[in-house]
Amino acid sequence: MLDDEPGRKRRRLWVHPIVAQRQQKGQFHKLFNDLRQDSNKFKSYCRMSIETFDHLLICLHPDLNFVDTSMRRSISAEQRLLVTLRFLATGNSFASLHFEFLLGISTISGIVCHTCKVIWQRLREAVMPTPTAADWLRIAAGLNQSEQFPNCIGALDGKHIRVKKPSHSGSRYFNYKQYFSVVLMALADSDYKFVIVDIGAYGSTSDSRILSASRMGERLRQNQLALPEPSRLPGSAGPPAPFVIVADEGFALSPHLMRPFPRRDLDDRKRIFNYRLTRARRYVECAFGILSSKWRVFQSSIQMKPDNVTLVIQACVMLHNFTRIHDASTDADLGLNMTSSVSLDLSRPGRPGTAGLAVREIFADYFSSPEAALSWQMDAIRGSR
């Protein structure tokens, strides 16, 4: 018998008496139907509307539905999804969820990891497909309309996700902010949706190195992102400008990636370029803010192994885009101020790459020209001197 093997802990109970009362006292059976009668309470609990939850359940149901056995009844797809959403929405420990839903701790762990994997696999093509040239043009039109930065196909940045120090990992996960993390690198559009992501890099790795080693960075270098052909900037008679990504000082300058001018020796023309770039770049920072505000698992250290942390991040990215599409979340709902003033903190000068210098000059000249100048941009840059 397995229970008689030396060193194996004997199982005292097949099902704990408290867990056996799940259908009478568990949160899913007691609360869920009542929540569905109040749309505001449901959205607060699940971080999405009732209609969006039902749509999500339909998408995931084939992979979350299990058959009953002669030993026990299976956990329904609806309950599996609710447990996972509650974990992602609160960041509560599996032990805490055990007492709420009256499911075993190991059962909850398995449910969360499996459901996160299914969310990533089922939603990826629907809510974050590989961009085409038409998609890039649509993103560029949105950013030009909202921030007056033409030929811009997205804002790029990395977010450190706090994690428990993995065993035998040394300092690989220890970042410059003095905690252990993995990095979510993302490109965001003007609707605060993620277009491309890279997940799981060590916290000690710089943004530029993460991008260089990622599939996105490789495809960008080899011109395999299906970017539109260079075009003249609106109202300009200058040379055609390539479509570019905007990023901060942590990235290397290239023909398709713009970073600010270094802080030293800034004239008004360079300050204006930095201001215009920073206005466009804030979209990815706001997207990260929306992500962590909605899915509060990111507001504390994730107590999981690195592979499972990756699954959690992947699921949250998919749910972020899914709810942006189906719930049309408002900024007020999330308590974020998207119209806050732009910070021009350029205190980390570095050596730019030579390949993108000419492209940056084209944009700098354009933003200072009468065709593209904003009426308030001179007032904005005076505060950054």
mmCIF file of N, CA and C in Angstrom, residues 133 135-144 147-157 186-190 195-196 211 216 220-221 223 225-234 239-248 251-260 273 276-278 280-281 283-284 355-364 366-367:
data_model
loop_
_atom_site.group_PDB
_atom_site.id
_atom_site.type_symbol
_atom_site.label_atom_id
_atom_site.label_comp_id
_atom_site.label_asym_id
_atom_site.label_seq_id
_atom_site.Cartn_x
_atom_site.Cartn_y
_atom_site.Cartn_z
ATOM 1 N N ALA A 133 -0.057 45.111 -41.251
ATOM 2 C CA ALA A 133 0.196 46.500 -41.649
ATOM 3 C C ALA A 133 -1.038 47.364 -41.405
ATOM 4 N N ASP A 135 -3.248 46.914 -39.042
ATOM 5 C CA ASP A 135 -3.325 47.150 -37.593
ATOM 6 C C ASP A 135 -2.376 48.265 -37.178
ATOM 7 N N TRP A 136 -1.172 48.262 -37.721
ATOM 8 C CA TRP A 136 -0.211 49.320 -37.368
ATOM 9 C C TRP A 136 -0.722 50.687 -37.800
ATOM 10 N N LEU A 137 -1.329 50.755 -38.972
ATOM 11 C CA LEU A 137 -1.872 52.032 -39.440
ATOM 12 C C LEU A 137 -3.007 52.506 -38.536
ATOM 13 N N ARG A 138 -3.842 51.578 -38.071
ATOM 14 C CA ARG A 138 -4.934 51.949 -37.161
ATOM 15 C C ARG A 138 -4.377 52.462 -35.834
ATOM 16 N N ILE A 139 -3.345 51.792 -35.304
ATOM 17 C CA ILE A 139 -2.734 52.235 -34.048
ATOM 18 C C ILE A 139 -2.095 53.605 -34.223
ATOM 19 N N ALA A 140 -1.398 53.797 -35.353
ATOM 20 C CA ALA A 140 -0.760 55.085 -35.618
ATOM 21 C C ALA A 140 -1.792 56.203 -35.735
ATOM 22 N N ALA A 141 -2.923 55.911 -36.353
ATOM 23 C CA ALA A 141 -3.976 56.929 -36.472
ATOM 24 C C ALA A 141 -4.523 57.300 -35.100
ATOM 25 N N GLY A 142 -4.676 56.313 -34.221
ATOM 26 C CA GLY A 142 -5.172 56.600 -32.875
ATOM 27 C C GLY A 142 -4.225 57.459 -32.074
ATOM 28 N N LEU A 143 -2.937 57.170 -32.141
ATOM 29 C CA LEU A 143 -1.953 57.959 -31.390
ATOM 30 C C LEU A 143 -1.780 59.348 -31.987
ATOM 31 N N ASN A 144 -1.904 59.468 -33.290
ATOM 32 C CA ASN A 144 -1.811 60.794 -33.900
ATOM 33 C C ASN A 144 -3.012 61.648 -33.521
ATOM 34 N N GLU A 147 -2.561 62.218 -29.411
ATOM 35 C CA GLU A 147 -1.337 62.855 -28.907
ATOM 36 C C GLU A 147 -0.558 63.610 -29.967
ATOM 37 N N GLN A 148 -1.077 63.692 -31.175
ATOM 38 C CA GLN A 148 -0.428 64.440 -32.259
ATOM 39 C C GLN A 148 1.021 63.980 -32.482
ATOM 40 N N PHE A 149 1.209 62.647 -32.464
ATOM 41 C CA PHE A 149 2.511 62.058 -32.775
ATOM 42 C C PHE A 149 2.291 61.105 -33.952
ATOM 43 N N PRO A 150 2.508 61.592 -35.189
ATOM 44 C CA PRO A 150 2.236 60.758 -36.365
ATOM 45 C C PRO A 150 3.266 59.640 -36.526
ATOM 46 N N ASN A 151 2.887 58.629 -37.292
ATOM 47 C CA ASN A 151 3.766 57.487 -37.603
ATOM 48 C C ASN A 151 4.249 56.767 -36.349
ATOM 49 N N CYS A 152 3.465 56.813 -35.286
ATOM 50 C CA CYS A 152 3.830 56.137 -34.035
ATOM 51 C C CYS A 152 2.954 54.894 -33.892
ATOM 52 N N ILE A 153 3.579 53.732 -33.744
ATOM 53 C CA ILE A 153 2.834 52.462 -33.711
ATOM 54 C C ILE A 153 2.746 51.880 -32.300
ATOM 55 N N GLY A 154 3.046 52.684 -31.289
ATOM 56 C CA GLY A 154 2.866 52.193 -29.924
ATOM 57 C C GLY A 154 3.920 52.710 -28.969
ATOM 58 N N ALA A 155 3.623 52.548 -27.677
ATOM 59 C CA ALA A 155 4.534 52.959 -26.610
ATOM 60 C C ALA A 155 5.058 51.710 -25.915
ATOM 61 N N LEU A 156 6.357 51.676 -25.678
ATOM 62 C CA LEU A 156 7.033 50.485 -25.153
ATOM 63 C C LEU A 156 7.643 50.766 -23.791
ATOM 64 N N ASP A 157 7.499 49.816 -22.869
ATOM 65 C CA ASP A 157 8.155 49.920 -21.570
ATOM 66 C C ASP A 157 8.118 48.553 -20.893
ATOM 67 N N ALA A 186 5.981 45.395 -22.644
ATOM 68 C CA ALA A 186 4.767 45.476 -23.449
ATOM 69 C C ALA A 186 4.780 46.698 -24.354
ATOM 70 N N LEU A 187 4.142 46.534 -25.493
ATOM 71 C CA LEU A 187 3.873 47.622 -26.422
ATOM 72 C C LEU A 187 2.377 47.906 -26.353
ATOM 73 N N ALA A 188 2.001 49.163 -26.077
ATOM 74 C CA ALA A 188 0.592 49.520 -25.878
ATOM 75 C C ALA A 188 0.142 50.511 -26.942
ATOM 76 N N ASP A 189 -1.173 50.470 -27.235
ATOM 77 C CA ASP A 189 -1.748 51.398 -28.205
ATOM 78 C C ASP A 189 -2.496 52.519 -27.485
ATOM 79 N N SER A 190 -3.228 53.342 -28.246
ATOM 80 C CA SER A 190 -3.880 54.504 -27.663
ATOM 81 C C SER A 190 -5.136 54.155 -26.885
ATOM 82 N N VAL A 195 -0.338 45.309 -27.365
ATOM 83 C CA VAL A 195 -0.234 44.840 -28.745
ATOM 84 C C VAL A 195 0.723 43.655 -28.846
ATOM 85 N N ILE A 196 1.873 43.771 -28.190
ATOM 86 C CA ILE A 196 2.880 42.711 -28.137
ATOM 87 C C ILE A 196 3.447 42.695 -26.721
ATOM 88 N N LEU A 211 14.626 43.680 -24.593
ATOM 89 C CA LEU A 211 14.086 43.891 -25.931
ATOM 90 C C LEU A 211 14.967 43.228 -26.979
ATOM 91 N N MET A 216 10.174 40.019 -30.262
ATOM 92 C CA MET A 216 9.776 41.308 -30.814
ATOM 93 C C MET A 216 10.994 42.103 -31.262
ATOM 94 N N LEU A 220 11.940 43.214 -35.002
ATOM 95 C CA LEU A 220 12.077 44.641 -35.289
ATOM 96 C C LEU A 220 13.394 44.904 -36.004
ATOM 97 N N ARG A 221 14.474 44.255 -35.552
ATOM 98 C CA ARG A 221 15.784 44.436 -36.193
ATOM 99 C C ARG A 221 15.790 43.908 -37.621
ATOM 100 N N ASN A 223 13.245 43.700 -39.588
ATOM 101 C CA ASN A 223 12.155 44.300 -40.357
ATOM 102 C C ASN A 223 11.096 43.258 -40.727
ATOM 103 N N LEU A 225 8.150 42.888 -38.789
ATOM 104 C CA LEU A 225 6.929 43.204 -38.058
ATOM 105 C C LEU A 225 5.790 43.675 -38.956
ATOM 106 N N ALA A 226 5.970 43.548 -40.256
ATOM 107 C CA ALA A 226 4.945 43.973 -41.224
ATOM 108 C C ALA A 226 4.604 45.446 -41.071
ATOM 109 N N LEU A 227 5.610 46.274 -40.793
ATOM 110 C CA LEU A 227 5.378 47.706 -40.635
ATOM 111 C C LEU A 227 5.054 48.348 -41.986
ATOM 112 N N PRO A 228 4.203 49.375 -41.989
ATOM 113 C CA PRO A 228 3.929 50.083 -43.245
ATOM 114 C C PRO A 228 5.189 50.758 -43.782
ATOM 115 N N GLU A 229 5.153 51.074 -45.054
ATOM 116 C CA GLU A 229 6.268 51.782 -45.669
ATOM 117 C C GLU A 229 6.371 53.198 -45.101
ATOM 118 N N PRO A 230 7.580 53.761 -45.021
ATOM 119 C CA PRO A 230 7.734 55.141 -44.536
ATOM 120 C C PRO A 230 6.855 56.107 -45.324
ATOM 121 N N SER A 231 6.358 57.124 -44.620
ATOM 122 C CA SER A 231 5.500 58.113 -45.280
ATOM 123 C C SER A 231 5.809 59.496 -44.736
ATOM 124 N N ARG A 232 5.482 60.518 -45.512
ATOM 125 C CA ARG A 232 5.706 61.888 -45.057
ATOM 126 C C ARG A 232 4.781 62.208 -43.883
ATOM 127 N N LEU A 233 5.284 62.986 -42.963
ATOM 128 C CA LEU A 233 4.484 63.399 -41.818
ATOM 129 C C LEU A 233 3.431 64.406 -42.278
ATOM 130 N N PRO A 234 2.257 64.441 -41.645
ATOM 131 C CA PRO A 234 1.149 65.291 -42.112
ATOM 132 C C PRO A 234 1.559 66.763 -42.253
ATOM 133 N N PRO A 239 11.463 64.601 -45.891
ATOM 134 C CA PRO A 239 11.607 63.215 -46.338
ATOM 135 C C PRO A 239 10.623 62.297 -45.617
ATOM 136 N N PRO A 240 10.273 61.166 -46.222
ATOM 137 C CA PRO A 240 9.390 60.200 -45.552
ATOM 138 C C PRO A 240 10.009 59.719 -44.237
ATOM 139 N N ALA A 241 9.162 59.540 -43.244
ATOM 140 C CA ALA A 241 9.621 59.065 -41.935
ATOM 141 C C ALA A 241 9.118 57.652 -41.707
ATOM 142 N N PRO A 242 9.947 56.788 -41.135
ATOM 143 C CA PRO A 242 9.483 55.426 -40.842
ATOM 144 C C PRO A 242 8.483 55.433 -39.695
ATOM 145 N N PHE A 243 7.751 54.367 -39.565
ATOM 146 C CA PHE A 243 6.857 54.193 -38.425
ATOM 147 C C PHE A 243 7.688 53.742 -37.223
ATOM 148 N N VAL A 244 7.429 54.376 -36.073
ATOM 149 C CA VAL A 244 8.330 54.201 -34.937
ATOM 150 C C VAL A 244 7.573 53.837 -33.662
ATOM 151 N N ILE A 245 8.314 53.236 -32.739
ATOM 152 C CA ILE A 245 7.860 52.969 -31.375
ATOM 153 C C ILE A 245 8.493 54.022 -30.477
ATOM 154 N N VAL A 246 7.759 54.518 -29.486
ATOM 155 C CA VAL A 246 8.324 55.483 -28.545
ATOM 156 C C VAL A 246 8.629 54.770 -27.230
ATOM 157 N N ALA A 247 9.755 55.134 -26.632
ATOM 158 C CA ALA A 247 10.209 54.482 -25.401
ATOM 159 C C ALA A 247 11.004 55.481 -24.579
ATOM 160 N N ASP A 248 11.439 55.053 -23.385
ATOM 161 C CA ASP A 248 12.196 55.957 -22.521
ATOM 162 C C ASP A 248 13.696 55.766 -22.720
ATOM 163 N N PHE A 251 16.085 52.392 -23.416
ATOM 164 C CA PHE A 251 16.175 51.646 -24.669
ATOM 165 C C PHE A 251 17.159 52.322 -25.619
ATOM 166 N N ALA A 252 17.705 51.533 -26.534
ATOM 167 C CA ALA A 252 18.657 52.047 -27.517
ATOM 168 C C ALA A 252 17.903 52.666 -28.696
ATOM 169 N N LEU A 253 18.412 53.779 -29.171
ATOM 170 C CA LEU A 253 17.831 54.459 -30.321
ATOM 171 C C LEU A 253 18.047 53.629 -31.584
ATOM 172 N N SER A 254 17.008 53.540 -32.424
ATOM 173 C CA SER A 254 17.126 52.845 -33.707
ATOM 174 C C SER A 254 16.158 53.500 -34.682
ATOM 175 N N PRO A 255 16.232 53.144 -35.963
ATOM 176 C CA PRO A 255 15.320 53.793 -36.927
ATOM 177 C C PRO A 255 13.842 53.582 -36.613
ATOM 178 N N HIS A 256 13.491 52.509 -35.909
ATOM 179 C CA HIS A 256 12.092 52.250 -35.581
ATOM 180 C C HIS A 256 11.800 52.373 -34.096
ATOM 181 N N LEU A 257 12.727 52.912 -33.322
ATOM 182 C CA LEU A 257 12.506 53.099 -31.884
ATOM 183 C C LEU A 257 13.088 54.440 -31.456
ATOM 184 N N MET A 258 12.204 55.334 -31.017
ATOM 185 C CA MET A 258 12.615 56.673 -30.618
ATOM 186 C C MET A 258 12.703 56.766 -29.096
ATOM 187 N N ARG A 259 13.772 57.360 -28.616
ATOM 188 C CA ARG A 259 13.955 57.678 -27.206
ATOM 189 C C ARG A 259 14.245 59.165 -27.081
ATOM 190 N N PRO A 260 14.133 59.768 -25.899
ATOM 191 C CA PRO A 260 14.358 61.213 -25.771
ATOM 192 C C PRO A 260 15.814 61.593 -26.022
ATOM 193 N N PHE A 273 10.711 67.994 -28.701
ATOM 194 C CA PHE A 273 10.661 66.584 -29.100
ATOM 195 C C PHE A 273 10.472 65.681 -27.879
ATOM 196 N N ARG A 276 6.865 65.893 -26.653
ATOM 197 C CA ARG A 276 5.914 65.209 -27.516
ATOM 198 C C ARG A 276 6.065 63.688 -27.410
ATOM 199 N N LEU A 277 7.293 63.226 -27.300
ATOM 200 C CA LEU A 277 7.509 61.786 -27.155
ATOM 201 C C LEU A 277 6.956 61.271 -25.827
ATOM 202 N N THR A 278 7.170 62.049 -24.761
ATOM 203 C CA THR A 278 6.711 61.624 -23.444
ATOM 204 C C THR A 278 5.195 61.585 -23.375
ATOM 205 N N ALA A 280 3.221 60.729 -25.796
ATOM 206 C CA ALA A 280 2.811 59.482 -26.446
ATOM 207 C C ALA A 280 3.215 58.265 -25.618
ATOM 208 N N ARG A 281 4.358 58.357 -24.954
ATOM 209 C CA ARG A 281 4.870 57.203 -24.209
ATOM 210 C C ARG A 281 4.044 56.888 -22.966
ATOM 211 N N TYR A 283 1.107 56.211 -22.601
ATOM 212 C CA TYR A 283 0.044 55.224 -22.781
ATOM 213 C C TYR A 283 0.433 53.868 -22.218
ATOM 214 N N VAL A 284 1.675 53.479 -22.375
ATOM 215 C CA VAL A 284 2.061 52.175 -21.836
ATOM 216 C C VAL A 284 2.117 52.229 -20.315
ATOM 217 N N ALA A 355 22.214 54.783 -35.889
ATOM 218 C CA ALA A 355 21.275 54.451 -36.960
ATOM 219 C C ALA A 355 19.991 55.264 -36.880
ATOM 220 N N GLY A 356 19.531 55.591 -35.665
ATOM 221 C CA GLY A 356 18.266 56.294 -35.524
ATOM 222 C C GLY A 356 18.375 57.793 -35.382
ATOM 223 N N LEU A 357 19.598 58.340 -35.416
ATOM 224 C CA LEU A 357 19.768 59.780 -35.200
ATOM 225 C C LEU A 357 19.039 60.605 -36.263
ATOM 226 N N ALA A 358 19.170 60.190 -37.523
ATOM 227 C CA ALA A 358 18.552 60.958 -38.605
ATOM 228 C C ALA A 358 17.031 60.934 -38.486
ATOM 229 N N VAL A 359 16.473 59.789 -38.085
ATOM 230 C CA VAL A 359 15.022 59.693 -37.930
ATOM 231 C C VAL A 359 14.559 60.606 -36.801
ATOM 232 N N ARG A 360 15.303 60.614 -35.700
ATOM 233 C CA ARG A 360 14.918 61.479 -34.590
ATOM 234 C C ARG A 360 14.977 62.950 -34.992
ATOM 235 N N GLU A 361 15.936 63.307 -35.808
ATOM 236 C CA GLU A 361 16.037 64.691 -36.279
ATOM 237 C C GLU A 361 14.829 65.068 -37.145
ATOM 238 N N ILE A 362 14.344 64.124 -37.948
ATOM 239 C CA ILE A 362 13.164 64.404 -38.779
ATOM 240 C C ILE A 362 11.971 64.756 -37.885
ATOM 241 N N PHE A 363 11.745 63.952 -36.840
ATOM 242 C CA PHE A 363 10.625 64.218 -35.942
ATOM 243 C C PHE A 363 10.845 65.503 -35.140
ATOM 244 N N ALA A 364 12.091 65.743 -34.699
ATOM 245 C CA ALA A 364 12.362 66.959 -33.930
ATOM 246 C C ALA A 364 12.091 68.209 -34.768
ATOM 247 N N TYR A 366 10.070 68.389 -37.299
ATOM 248 C CA TYR A 366 8.636 68.438 -37.591
ATOM 249 C C TYR A 366 7.852 69.027 -36.412
ATOM 250 N N PHE A 367 8.140 68.598 -35.193
ATOM 251 C CA PHE A 367 7.380 69.059 -34.037
ATOM 252 C C PHE A 367 7.607 70.540 -33.744
#
